Structures are given as C-alpha cells and as structure tokens.
Amino acid sequence: MRRHALIGAAVVFMLGLSLIYAGVSNAGNSVSGSLSLNKTKIKLLHAYVDEDNPDSPIIALSDKPLPGKFSIGILEDKYIKKNKVHVLIFEISPKEKKLAAGGLGALYFPGKKTHYVAIADKLALVLDKCDESKMEGKISTQKPIVDDFYEITLSCEASFKVNWGKANVKAEPKKKP
C-alpha cells in the first residue's frame, strides 16, 4: 500500500513538472493535428518557433515538450532517439506569407535507419493570419510520402498558432524622468 502511494506521488509530481515545463517553453502557442508514420498516428501537442532569422522563422510541431527556448540546433539524432520525440519543422517567409523558398521542411523521428527526412517540397501551407506578432495556419502533406530507402511512409495535417516577433519582445520598464 505504501509502495503504491509513493509511486502515485511520483507520477503526480512528474506530470505537474511536465505541465509546468511545457507551459514555459511554448506559452501561448498551440497545435491540433497529427502525423502518420508507418501507419502509426502520432498526435502533435506542442508548437514552437525559432526566430534566429526573423525573415524566415522556423515552426516546430512536436508530440512531446522540447527543452527551454526552442532552437533548431537541439534536434540532433542523439536527442531525438533518447527522448523518442517526433518533430515536424517548416520555415515560413512572413513577408510572402508562404513556405520559405528553399527553406527547411523536415520530420525528425526516432527511426531505425534515420532520424531525419527532408520533406520541404512535399508540404502545403495555408496561413490564415500572419502579422508582426502571430502566425496561424495549417500545414499538411498533399499525399502520403513514401521513402523506400529509409522504409517509411508518412503524412501530416495540423493547425497551428504561434506567437512570434513583437509578441515575444519584452517591454522595457519606463524610466522616471
């Protein structure tokens, strides 16, 4: 009985910690949708934006929380495999309100032969809103993608909403004259 109480307390603690962690890393961002990988449906739950280049921010949609302030640099094979995370990324041109020409578009996943598949030319984006502080839209594959070399079949369809740009700039406190 005491053992069950201890395990229960540990589970509640970890759940609370993961909720706090997820809230810090993607506050105000949301995603609904999924991707299918080899007939397994994976629900996308977290949305992030990498704003290192504000002319073409990178959106990341994942099934598990990503650490801290998202940067594309964290998506290494070791991290993906260890955490068994699936991340769909795509680069947007806010000025043109479409996928960035020649930009990133990929799926990171804990596969047997690879952990990365480039799919930029197979993604379709519809932006419902794109201004200086928010992007909302839908990303999808027009048809399932089959890669015989890596032995994968994948497709995705998701709606997302991310705060970026001016929404993420902290206002400086007013100085007294």
Short mmCIF file of N, CA and C in Angstrom, two decimals:
data_model
loop_
_atom_site.label_atom_id
_atom_site.label_comp_id
_atom_site.label_asym_id
_atom_site.label_seq_id
_atom_site.Cartn_x
_atom_site.Cartn_y
_atom_site.Cartn_z
N MET A 1 0.83 -1.19 0.00
CA MET A 1 0.00 0.00 0.00
C MET A 1 0.87 1.25 0.00
N ARG A 2 1.89 1.25 0.85
CA ARG A 2 2.79 2.39 0.93
C ARG A 2 3.55 2.58 -0.39
N ARG A 3 3.89 1.48 -1.01
CA ARG A 3 4.59 1.50 -2.29
C ARG A 3 3.74 2.16 -3.36
N HIS A 4 2.44 1.85 -3.40
CA HIS A 4 1.53 2.44 -4.37
C HIS A 4 1.38 3.94 -4.15
N ALA A 5 1.34 4.36 -2.91
CA ALA A 5 1.23 5.78 -2.59
C ALA A 5 2.47 6.53 -3.05
N LEU A 6 3.63 5.92 -2.86
CA LEU A 6 4.89 6.54 -3.29
C LEU A 6 4.95 6.65 -4.81
N ILE A 7 4.57 5.60 -5.49
CA ILE A 7 4.55 5.62 -6.96
C ILE A 7 3.54 6.65 -7.45
N GLY A 8 2.37 6.70 -6.84
CA GLY A 8 1.35 7.68 -7.21
C GLY A 8 1.83 9.10 -7.03
N ALA A 9 2.51 9.37 -5.93
CA ALA A 9 3.04 10.71 -5.67
C ALA A 9 4.10 11.08 -6.70
N ALA A 10 4.94 10.12 -7.06
CA ALA A 10 5.98 10.38 -8.07
C ALA A 10 5.36 10.68 -9.42
N VAL A 11 4.32 9.94 -9.80
CA VAL A 11 3.64 10.18 -11.08
C VAL A 11 2.99 11.56 -11.10
N VAL A 12 2.31 11.94 -10.03
CA VAL A 12 1.68 13.26 -9.95
C VAL A 12 2.74 14.36 -10.03
N PHE A 13 3.85 14.18 -9.34
CA PHE A 13 4.94 15.16 -9.37
C PHE A 13 5.48 15.33 -10.79
N MET A 14 5.77 14.22 -11.46
CA MET A 14 6.31 14.27 -12.83
C MET A 14 5.31 14.88 -13.79
N LEU A 15 4.04 14.56 -13.66
CA LEU A 15 3.01 15.14 -14.50
C LEU A 15 2.94 16.65 -14.31
N GLY A 16 2.96 17.08 -13.06
CA GLY A 16 2.93 18.52 -12.77
C GLY A 16 4.16 19.22 -13.32
N LEU A 17 5.31 18.59 -13.16
CA LEU A 17 6.55 19.15 -13.67
C LEU A 17 6.52 19.27 -15.19
N SER A 18 6.00 18.25 -15.88
CA SER A 18 5.94 18.31 -17.34
C SER A 18 4.96 19.38 -17.82
N LEU A 19 3.88 19.60 -17.09
CA LEU A 19 2.93 20.65 -17.46
C LEU A 19 3.55 22.03 -17.29
N ILE A 20 4.29 22.22 -16.20
CA ILE A 20 4.97 23.50 -15.98
C ILE A 20 6.03 23.70 -17.05
N TYR A 21 6.82 22.67 -17.33
CA TYR A 21 7.88 22.74 -18.33
C TYR A 21 7.31 23.09 -19.70
N ALA A 22 6.23 22.42 -20.11
CA ALA A 22 5.62 22.68 -21.40
C ALA A 22 5.08 24.09 -21.47
N GLY A 23 4.49 24.60 -20.41
CA GLY A 23 3.94 25.95 -20.40
C GLY A 23 5.00 27.01 -20.55
N VAL A 24 6.18 26.78 -20.00
CA VAL A 24 7.26 27.74 -20.11
C VAL A 24 7.80 27.77 -21.53
N SER A 25 7.93 26.64 -22.17
CA SER A 25 8.60 26.58 -23.45
C SER A 25 7.75 27.03 -24.63
N ASN A 26 6.43 26.97 -24.53
CA ASN A 26 5.62 27.34 -25.67
C ASN A 26 4.36 28.11 -25.26
N ALA A 27 4.51 29.02 -24.31
CA ALA A 27 3.37 29.77 -23.79
C ALA A 27 2.63 30.49 -24.91
N GLY A 28 1.34 30.28 -24.98
CA GLY A 28 0.50 30.95 -25.97
C GLY A 28 0.47 30.27 -27.33
N ASN A 29 1.31 29.28 -27.55
CA ASN A 29 1.33 28.57 -28.82
C ASN A 29 0.46 27.32 -28.72
N SER A 30 -0.08 26.90 -29.87
CA SER A 30 -0.91 25.70 -29.84
C SER A 30 -0.86 24.99 -31.18
N VAL A 31 -1.21 23.71 -31.14
CA VAL A 31 -1.29 22.89 -32.34
C VAL A 31 -2.38 21.85 -32.14
N SER A 32 -3.09 21.53 -33.20
CA SER A 32 -4.01 20.40 -33.16
C SER A 32 -3.86 19.67 -34.48
N GLY A 33 -3.68 18.39 -34.39
CA GLY A 33 -3.49 17.59 -35.59
C GLY A 33 -2.57 16.44 -35.29
N SER A 34 -2.15 15.78 -36.36
CA SER A 34 -1.31 14.61 -36.17
C SER A 34 -0.45 14.37 -37.40
N LEU A 35 0.47 13.45 -37.21
CA LEU A 35 1.21 12.93 -38.34
C LEU A 35 1.11 11.42 -38.28
N SER A 36 1.20 10.80 -39.43
CA SER A 36 1.17 9.34 -39.50
C SER A 36 2.53 8.88 -39.98
N LEU A 37 3.11 7.97 -39.25
CA LEU A 37 4.42 7.43 -39.58
C LEU A 37 4.30 5.91 -39.58
N ASN A 38 4.44 5.31 -40.77
CA ASN A 38 4.30 3.86 -40.91
C ASN A 38 3.00 3.35 -40.27
N LYS A 39 1.92 4.01 -40.58
CA LYS A 39 0.56 3.67 -40.13
C LYS A 39 0.32 3.91 -38.65
N THR A 40 1.28 4.51 -37.95
CA THR A 40 1.08 4.88 -36.55
C THR A 40 0.73 6.35 -36.49
N LYS A 41 -0.41 6.66 -35.90
CA LYS A 41 -0.84 8.05 -35.79
C LYS A 41 -0.22 8.66 -34.53
N ILE A 42 0.42 9.81 -34.72
CA ILE A 42 1.11 10.50 -33.62
C ILE A 42 0.48 11.87 -33.47
N LYS A 43 -0.10 12.12 -32.31
CA LYS A 43 -0.75 13.40 -32.06
C LYS A 43 0.28 14.48 -31.78
N LEU A 44 0.16 15.60 -32.49
CA LEU A 44 1.04 16.74 -32.27
C LEU A 44 0.43 17.62 -31.18
N LEU A 45 1.22 17.93 -30.15
CA LEU A 45 0.69 18.61 -28.97
C LEU A 45 1.37 19.93 -28.64
N HIS A 46 2.56 20.19 -29.19
CA HIS A 46 3.35 21.36 -28.80
C HIS A 46 3.80 22.12 -30.04
N ALA A 47 3.76 23.45 -29.96
CA ALA A 47 4.18 24.31 -31.07
C ALA A 47 5.25 25.28 -30.59
N TYR A 48 6.29 25.45 -31.40
CA TYR A 48 7.42 26.31 -31.06
C TYR A 48 7.81 27.13 -32.29
N VAL A 49 8.54 28.21 -32.07
CA VAL A 49 9.07 28.98 -33.18
C VAL A 49 10.53 29.36 -32.87
N ASP A 50 11.40 29.13 -33.85
CA ASP A 50 12.80 29.52 -33.77
C ASP A 50 12.92 30.82 -34.57
N GLU A 51 13.22 31.91 -33.87
CA GLU A 51 13.26 33.23 -34.50
C GLU A 51 14.66 33.75 -34.72
N ASP A 52 15.64 32.86 -34.80
CA ASP A 52 17.01 33.32 -35.02
C ASP A 52 17.11 34.16 -36.29
N ASN A 53 16.33 33.82 -37.30
CA ASN A 53 16.25 34.63 -38.52
C ASN A 53 14.80 35.11 -38.65
N PRO A 54 14.50 36.35 -38.26
CA PRO A 54 13.12 36.83 -38.29
C PRO A 54 12.53 36.92 -39.70
N ASP A 55 13.37 36.91 -40.73
CA ASP A 55 12.86 36.93 -42.10
C ASP A 55 12.32 35.56 -42.53
N SER A 56 12.72 34.52 -41.84
CA SER A 56 12.21 33.18 -42.14
C SER A 56 12.23 32.32 -40.87
N PRO A 57 11.29 32.57 -39.95
CA PRO A 57 11.24 31.77 -38.72
C PRO A 57 10.91 30.31 -39.02
N ILE A 58 11.37 29.44 -38.13
CA ILE A 58 11.13 28.01 -38.27
C ILE A 58 10.10 27.59 -37.23
N ILE A 59 9.03 26.98 -37.69
CA ILE A 59 7.97 26.47 -36.82
C ILE A 59 8.27 25.00 -36.55
N ALA A 60 8.09 24.58 -35.31
CA ALA A 60 8.28 23.18 -34.93
C ALA A 60 7.02 22.70 -34.21
N LEU A 61 6.48 21.59 -34.67
CA LEU A 61 5.31 20.96 -34.05
C LEU A 61 5.75 19.59 -33.57
N SER A 62 5.51 19.29 -32.28
CA SER A 62 6.02 18.04 -31.72
C SER A 62 4.99 17.32 -30.87
N ASP A 63 5.28 16.04 -30.64
CA ASP A 63 4.40 15.23 -29.80
C ASP A 63 4.78 15.32 -28.33
N LYS A 64 6.01 15.75 -28.04
CA LYS A 64 6.48 15.87 -26.66
C LYS A 64 7.10 17.25 -26.48
N PRO A 65 7.15 17.74 -25.24
CA PRO A 65 7.77 19.05 -25.00
C PRO A 65 9.24 19.05 -25.39
N LEU A 66 9.69 20.16 -25.93
CA LEU A 66 11.10 20.35 -26.25
C LEU A 66 11.71 21.23 -25.17
N PRO A 67 13.01 21.13 -24.93
CA PRO A 67 13.60 21.86 -23.81
C PRO A 67 13.74 23.36 -24.05
N GLY A 68 13.50 24.13 -22.98
CA GLY A 68 13.77 25.57 -22.95
C GLY A 68 13.27 26.35 -24.13
N LYS A 69 14.01 27.39 -24.48
CA LYS A 69 13.68 28.22 -25.63
C LYS A 69 14.08 27.43 -26.87
N PHE A 70 13.11 27.12 -27.71
CA PHE A 70 13.37 26.25 -28.86
C PHE A 70 14.37 26.85 -29.83
N SER A 71 15.29 26.02 -30.27
CA SER A 71 16.23 26.36 -31.33
C SER A 71 16.43 25.10 -32.15
N ILE A 72 16.50 25.26 -33.45
CA ILE A 72 16.66 24.12 -34.35
C ILE A 72 17.89 23.30 -34.00
N GLY A 73 18.88 23.91 -33.37
CA GLY A 73 20.12 23.24 -33.01
C GLY A 73 19.97 22.07 -32.05
N ILE A 74 18.85 22.00 -31.30
CA ILE A 74 18.70 20.89 -30.34
C ILE A 74 18.29 19.59 -31.01
N LEU A 75 17.85 19.65 -32.25
CA LEU A 75 17.31 18.47 -32.91
C LEU A 75 18.42 17.61 -33.52
N GLU A 76 19.17 16.97 -32.67
CA GLU A 76 20.23 16.06 -33.09
C GLU A 76 19.74 14.63 -32.95
N ASP A 77 20.35 13.72 -33.71
CA ASP A 77 19.96 12.31 -33.66
C ASP A 77 19.91 11.78 -32.23
N LYS A 78 20.95 12.10 -31.45
CA LYS A 78 21.05 11.60 -30.07
C LYS A 78 19.84 12.05 -29.25
N TYR A 79 19.47 13.34 -29.36
CA TYR A 79 18.34 13.87 -28.60
C TYR A 79 17.03 13.21 -29.05
N ILE A 80 16.82 13.13 -30.36
CA ILE A 80 15.59 12.55 -30.91
C ILE A 80 15.43 11.10 -30.47
N LYS A 81 16.50 10.33 -30.59
CA LYS A 81 16.45 8.91 -30.24
C LYS A 81 16.25 8.70 -28.74
N LYS A 82 17.00 9.44 -27.93
CA LYS A 82 16.92 9.29 -26.47
C LYS A 82 15.53 9.65 -25.95
N ASN A 83 14.92 10.73 -26.47
CA ASN A 83 13.64 11.21 -25.97
C ASN A 83 12.44 10.70 -26.75
N LYS A 84 12.70 9.93 -27.82
CA LYS A 84 11.63 9.35 -28.65
C LYS A 84 10.60 10.40 -29.04
N VAL A 85 11.12 11.52 -29.55
CA VAL A 85 10.26 12.65 -29.91
C VAL A 85 10.12 12.73 -31.43
N HIS A 86 8.94 13.17 -31.88
CA HIS A 86 8.66 13.39 -33.29
C HIS A 86 8.47 14.90 -33.47
N VAL A 87 9.20 15.50 -34.41
CA VAL A 87 9.13 16.94 -34.61
C VAL A 87 9.01 17.24 -36.11
N LEU A 88 7.95 17.93 -36.48
CA LEU A 88 7.76 18.40 -37.84
C LEU A 88 8.21 19.86 -37.87
N ILE A 89 9.14 20.20 -38.75
CA ILE A 89 9.60 21.58 -38.84
C ILE A 89 9.38 22.12 -40.25
N PHE A 90 9.12 23.42 -40.32
CA PHE A 90 8.99 24.08 -41.62
C PHE A 90 9.32 25.55 -41.45
N GLU A 91 9.87 26.13 -42.50
CA GLU A 91 10.32 27.51 -42.47
C GLU A 91 9.34 28.38 -43.25
N ILE A 92 8.97 29.51 -42.67
CA ILE A 92 7.97 30.40 -43.27
C ILE A 92 8.61 31.73 -43.67
N SER A 93 8.14 32.28 -44.78
CA SER A 93 8.50 33.64 -45.18
C SER A 93 7.31 34.53 -44.82
N PRO A 94 7.39 35.26 -43.69
CA PRO A 94 6.25 36.09 -43.27
C PRO A 94 5.89 37.18 -44.30
N LYS A 95 6.88 37.73 -44.98
CA LYS A 95 6.60 38.77 -45.98
C LYS A 95 5.79 38.21 -47.13
N GLU A 96 6.13 37.00 -47.59
CA GLU A 96 5.43 36.38 -48.71
C GLU A 96 4.22 35.56 -48.26
N LYS A 97 4.12 35.33 -46.96
CA LYS A 97 3.03 34.54 -46.36
C LYS A 97 2.91 33.14 -46.98
N LYS A 98 4.07 32.49 -47.07
CA LYS A 98 4.13 31.12 -47.59
C LYS A 98 5.39 30.44 -47.06
N LEU A 99 5.54 29.16 -47.41
CA LEU A 99 6.76 28.45 -47.04
C LEU A 99 7.94 29.18 -47.67
N ALA A 100 9.04 29.28 -46.94
CA ALA A 100 10.24 29.96 -47.44
C ALA A 100 10.81 29.18 -48.62
N ALA A 101 11.09 29.88 -49.72
CA ALA A 101 11.66 29.25 -50.90
C ALA A 101 13.02 28.65 -50.54
N GLY A 102 13.18 27.37 -50.80
CA GLY A 102 14.42 26.68 -50.47
C GLY A 102 14.64 26.50 -48.99
N GLY A 103 13.59 26.72 -48.19
CA GLY A 103 13.70 26.64 -46.73
C GLY A 103 13.62 25.23 -46.20
N LEU A 104 13.75 25.13 -44.90
CA LEU A 104 13.68 23.85 -44.22
C LEU A 104 12.26 23.30 -44.20
N GLY A 105 12.18 22.02 -44.26
CA GLY A 105 10.93 21.28 -44.10
C GLY A 105 11.33 19.85 -43.85
N ALA A 106 11.09 19.35 -42.65
CA ALA A 106 11.59 18.02 -42.33
C ALA A 106 10.79 17.40 -41.19
N LEU A 107 10.95 16.11 -41.07
CA LEU A 107 10.41 15.37 -39.94
C LEU A 107 11.58 14.70 -39.24
N TYR A 108 11.68 14.95 -37.93
CA TYR A 108 12.66 14.28 -37.08
C TYR A 108 11.89 13.22 -36.31
N PHE A 109 12.43 12.00 -36.22
CA PHE A 109 11.73 10.91 -35.55
C PHE A 109 12.73 9.86 -35.09
N PRO A 110 12.35 9.05 -34.10
CA PRO A 110 13.27 8.02 -33.58
C PRO A 110 13.22 6.75 -34.43
N GLY A 111 13.70 6.81 -35.66
CA GLY A 111 13.64 5.67 -36.59
C GLY A 111 14.79 4.70 -36.41
N LYS A 112 14.70 3.58 -37.12
CA LYS A 112 15.73 2.56 -37.04
C LYS A 112 16.93 2.90 -37.91
N LYS A 113 16.67 3.44 -39.14
CA LYS A 113 17.77 3.73 -40.06
C LYS A 113 18.15 5.21 -40.07
N THR A 114 17.23 6.07 -39.77
CA THR A 114 17.50 7.50 -39.78
C THR A 114 16.62 8.19 -38.74
N HIS A 115 16.92 9.45 -38.51
CA HIS A 115 16.11 10.24 -37.57
C HIS A 115 15.66 11.54 -38.22
N TYR A 116 15.80 11.61 -39.56
CA TYR A 116 15.51 12.86 -40.25
C TYR A 116 15.13 12.56 -41.70
N VAL A 117 14.04 13.17 -42.16
CA VAL A 117 13.66 13.06 -43.56
C VAL A 117 13.27 14.45 -44.04
N ALA A 118 13.90 14.90 -45.13
CA ALA A 118 13.58 16.20 -45.72
C ALA A 118 12.29 16.08 -46.53
N ILE A 119 11.33 16.97 -46.25
CA ILE A 119 10.04 16.91 -46.94
C ILE A 119 9.53 18.29 -47.37
N ALA A 120 10.42 19.28 -47.43
CA ALA A 120 10.01 20.66 -47.72
C ALA A 120 9.20 20.77 -49.00
N ASP A 121 9.60 20.07 -50.05
CA ASP A 121 8.92 20.17 -51.34
C ASP A 121 7.58 19.42 -51.36
N LYS A 122 7.26 18.71 -50.29
CA LYS A 122 6.01 17.95 -50.24
C LYS A 122 4.99 18.53 -49.26
N LEU A 123 5.34 19.67 -48.64
CA LEU A 123 4.45 20.30 -47.66
C LEU A 123 3.58 21.35 -48.32
N ALA A 124 2.37 21.49 -47.82
CA ALA A 124 1.45 22.55 -48.26
C ALA A 124 1.09 23.39 -47.05
N LEU A 125 1.17 24.71 -47.19
CA LEU A 125 0.89 25.63 -46.09
C LEU A 125 -0.22 26.58 -46.48
N VAL A 126 -1.15 26.78 -45.56
CA VAL A 126 -2.17 27.82 -45.70
C VAL A 126 -2.08 28.68 -44.45
N LEU A 127 -1.72 29.95 -44.63
CA LEU A 127 -1.65 30.87 -43.48
C LEU A 127 -2.94 31.66 -43.38
N ASP A 128 -3.64 31.50 -42.26
CA ASP A 128 -4.87 32.25 -42.03
C ASP A 128 -4.55 33.64 -41.49
N LYS A 129 -3.46 33.74 -40.73
CA LYS A 129 -3.06 35.01 -40.15
C LYS A 129 -1.53 35.03 -40.06
N CYS A 130 -0.96 36.15 -40.46
CA CYS A 130 0.48 36.30 -40.35
C CYS A 130 0.77 37.79 -40.22
N ASP A 131 1.04 38.22 -38.98
CA ASP A 131 1.38 39.62 -38.75
C ASP A 131 2.65 39.69 -37.92
N GLU A 132 2.94 40.84 -37.36
CA GLU A 132 4.19 41.03 -36.63
C GLU A 132 4.26 40.29 -35.30
N SER A 133 3.16 39.70 -34.85
CA SER A 133 3.18 39.05 -33.55
C SER A 133 2.57 37.65 -33.51
N LYS A 134 1.89 37.23 -34.56
CA LYS A 134 1.21 35.94 -34.52
C LYS A 134 1.14 35.31 -35.91
N MET A 135 1.27 34.00 -35.95
CA MET A 135 1.06 33.24 -37.17
C MET A 135 0.07 32.13 -36.87
N GLU A 136 -0.92 31.98 -37.72
CA GLU A 136 -1.90 30.90 -37.60
C GLU A 136 -2.07 30.28 -38.98
N GLY A 137 -2.14 28.97 -39.02
CA GLY A 137 -2.34 28.33 -40.31
C GLY A 137 -2.46 26.83 -40.22
N LYS A 138 -2.38 26.22 -41.40
CA LYS A 138 -2.47 24.76 -41.50
C LYS A 138 -1.31 24.27 -42.35
N ILE A 139 -0.72 23.16 -41.93
CA ILE A 139 0.37 22.53 -42.67
C ILE A 139 -0.04 21.08 -42.94
N SER A 140 0.28 20.60 -44.12
CA SER A 140 -0.09 19.22 -44.46
C SER A 140 0.78 18.71 -45.59
N THR A 141 0.72 17.40 -45.79
CA THR A 141 1.30 16.80 -46.98
C THR A 141 0.13 16.59 -47.92
N GLN A 142 0.35 16.82 -49.21
CA GLN A 142 -0.74 16.69 -50.17
C GLN A 142 -1.15 15.24 -50.37
N LYS A 143 -0.19 14.34 -50.20
CA LYS A 143 -0.45 12.90 -50.25
C LYS A 143 0.62 12.21 -49.41
N PRO A 144 0.40 10.96 -49.02
CA PRO A 144 1.41 10.26 -48.21
C PRO A 144 2.77 10.23 -48.92
N ILE A 145 3.82 10.39 -48.14
CA ILE A 145 5.19 10.37 -48.64
C ILE A 145 5.76 8.98 -48.36
N VAL A 146 6.27 8.35 -49.40
CA VAL A 146 6.85 7.02 -49.26
C VAL A 146 8.34 7.12 -49.58
N ASP A 147 9.15 6.67 -48.65
CA ASP A 147 10.60 6.65 -48.84
C ASP A 147 11.06 5.21 -48.67
N ASP A 148 11.32 4.55 -49.80
CA ASP A 148 11.71 3.13 -49.76
C ASP A 148 13.08 2.91 -49.14
N PHE A 149 14.00 3.85 -49.31
CA PHE A 149 15.35 3.68 -48.77
C PHE A 149 15.31 3.62 -47.24
N TYR A 150 14.59 4.56 -46.62
CA TYR A 150 14.51 4.58 -45.15
C TYR A 150 13.35 3.75 -44.61
N GLU A 151 12.59 3.15 -45.51
CA GLU A 151 11.47 2.29 -45.15
C GLU A 151 10.44 3.01 -44.28
N ILE A 152 10.01 4.19 -44.76
CA ILE A 152 8.99 4.93 -44.03
C ILE A 152 7.90 5.44 -44.98
N THR A 153 6.72 5.57 -44.43
CA THR A 153 5.60 6.22 -45.09
C THR A 153 5.08 7.23 -44.09
N LEU A 154 4.91 8.48 -44.53
CA LEU A 154 4.43 9.49 -43.59
C LEU A 154 3.49 10.47 -44.26
N SER A 155 2.65 11.06 -43.43
CA SER A 155 1.76 12.13 -43.85
C SER A 155 1.46 12.97 -42.61
N CYS A 156 0.99 14.20 -42.84
CA CYS A 156 0.65 15.05 -41.70
C CYS A 156 -0.45 16.03 -42.08
N GLU A 157 -1.16 16.46 -41.06
CA GLU A 157 -2.17 17.50 -41.20
C GLU A 157 -2.35 18.12 -39.82
N ALA A 158 -2.06 19.43 -39.72
CA ALA A 158 -2.14 20.09 -38.42
C ALA A 158 -2.45 21.56 -38.58
N SER A 159 -3.18 22.09 -37.62
CA SER A 159 -3.41 23.53 -37.50
C SER A 159 -2.51 24.02 -36.38
N PHE A 160 -1.96 25.23 -36.54
CA PHE A 160 -1.05 25.75 -35.52
C PHE A 160 -1.29 27.23 -35.31
N LYS A 161 -0.84 27.69 -34.14
CA LYS A 161 -0.90 29.10 -33.77
C LYS A 161 0.35 29.38 -32.94
N VAL A 162 1.18 30.32 -33.39
CA VAL A 162 2.39 30.65 -32.64
C VAL A 162 2.53 32.16 -32.48
N ASN A 163 3.00 32.55 -31.31
CA ASN A 163 3.35 33.95 -31.06
C ASN A 163 4.80 34.11 -31.47
N TRP A 164 5.10 35.22 -32.10
CA TRP A 164 6.47 35.44 -32.54
C TRP A 164 6.70 36.94 -32.68
N GLY A 165 7.92 37.31 -33.03
CA GLY A 165 8.24 38.71 -33.30
C GLY A 165 7.91 39.61 -32.14
N LYS A 166 7.07 40.61 -32.40
CA LYS A 166 6.73 41.60 -31.38
C LYS A 166 6.04 40.99 -30.17
N ALA A 167 5.36 39.88 -30.34
CA ALA A 167 4.70 39.23 -29.20
C ALA A 167 5.71 38.69 -28.21
N ASN A 168 6.90 38.36 -28.66
CA ASN A 168 7.92 37.78 -27.79
C ASN A 168 8.95 38.78 -27.29
N VAL A 169 8.82 40.06 -27.68
CA VAL A 169 9.74 41.09 -27.22
C VAL A 169 9.20 41.63 -25.90
N LYS A 170 10.03 41.59 -24.88
CA LYS A 170 9.61 42.09 -23.57
C LYS A 170 9.75 43.60 -23.54
N ALA A 171 8.72 44.26 -23.07
CA ALA A 171 8.75 45.72 -22.97
C ALA A 171 9.74 46.13 -21.88
N GLU A 172 10.52 47.15 -22.17
CA GLU A 172 11.47 47.66 -21.17
C GLU A 172 10.70 48.54 -20.18
N PRO A 173 11.08 48.48 -18.92
CA PRO A 173 10.39 49.31 -17.92
C PRO A 173 10.62 50.78 -18.23
N LYS A 174 9.60 51.58 -17.97
CA LYS A 174 9.71 53.02 -18.20
C LYS A 174 10.62 53.63 -17.15
N LYS A 175 11.49 54.52 -17.64
CA LYS A 175 12.41 55.20 -16.72
C LYS A 175 11.76 56.49 -16.25
N LYS A 176 11.99 56.79 -14.99
CA LYS A 176 11.46 58.03 -14.42
C LYS A 176 12.33 59.19 -14.89
N PRO A 177 11.69 60.32 -15.26
CA PRO A 177 12.47 61.49 -15.72
C PRO A 177 13.27 62.13 -14.61
#
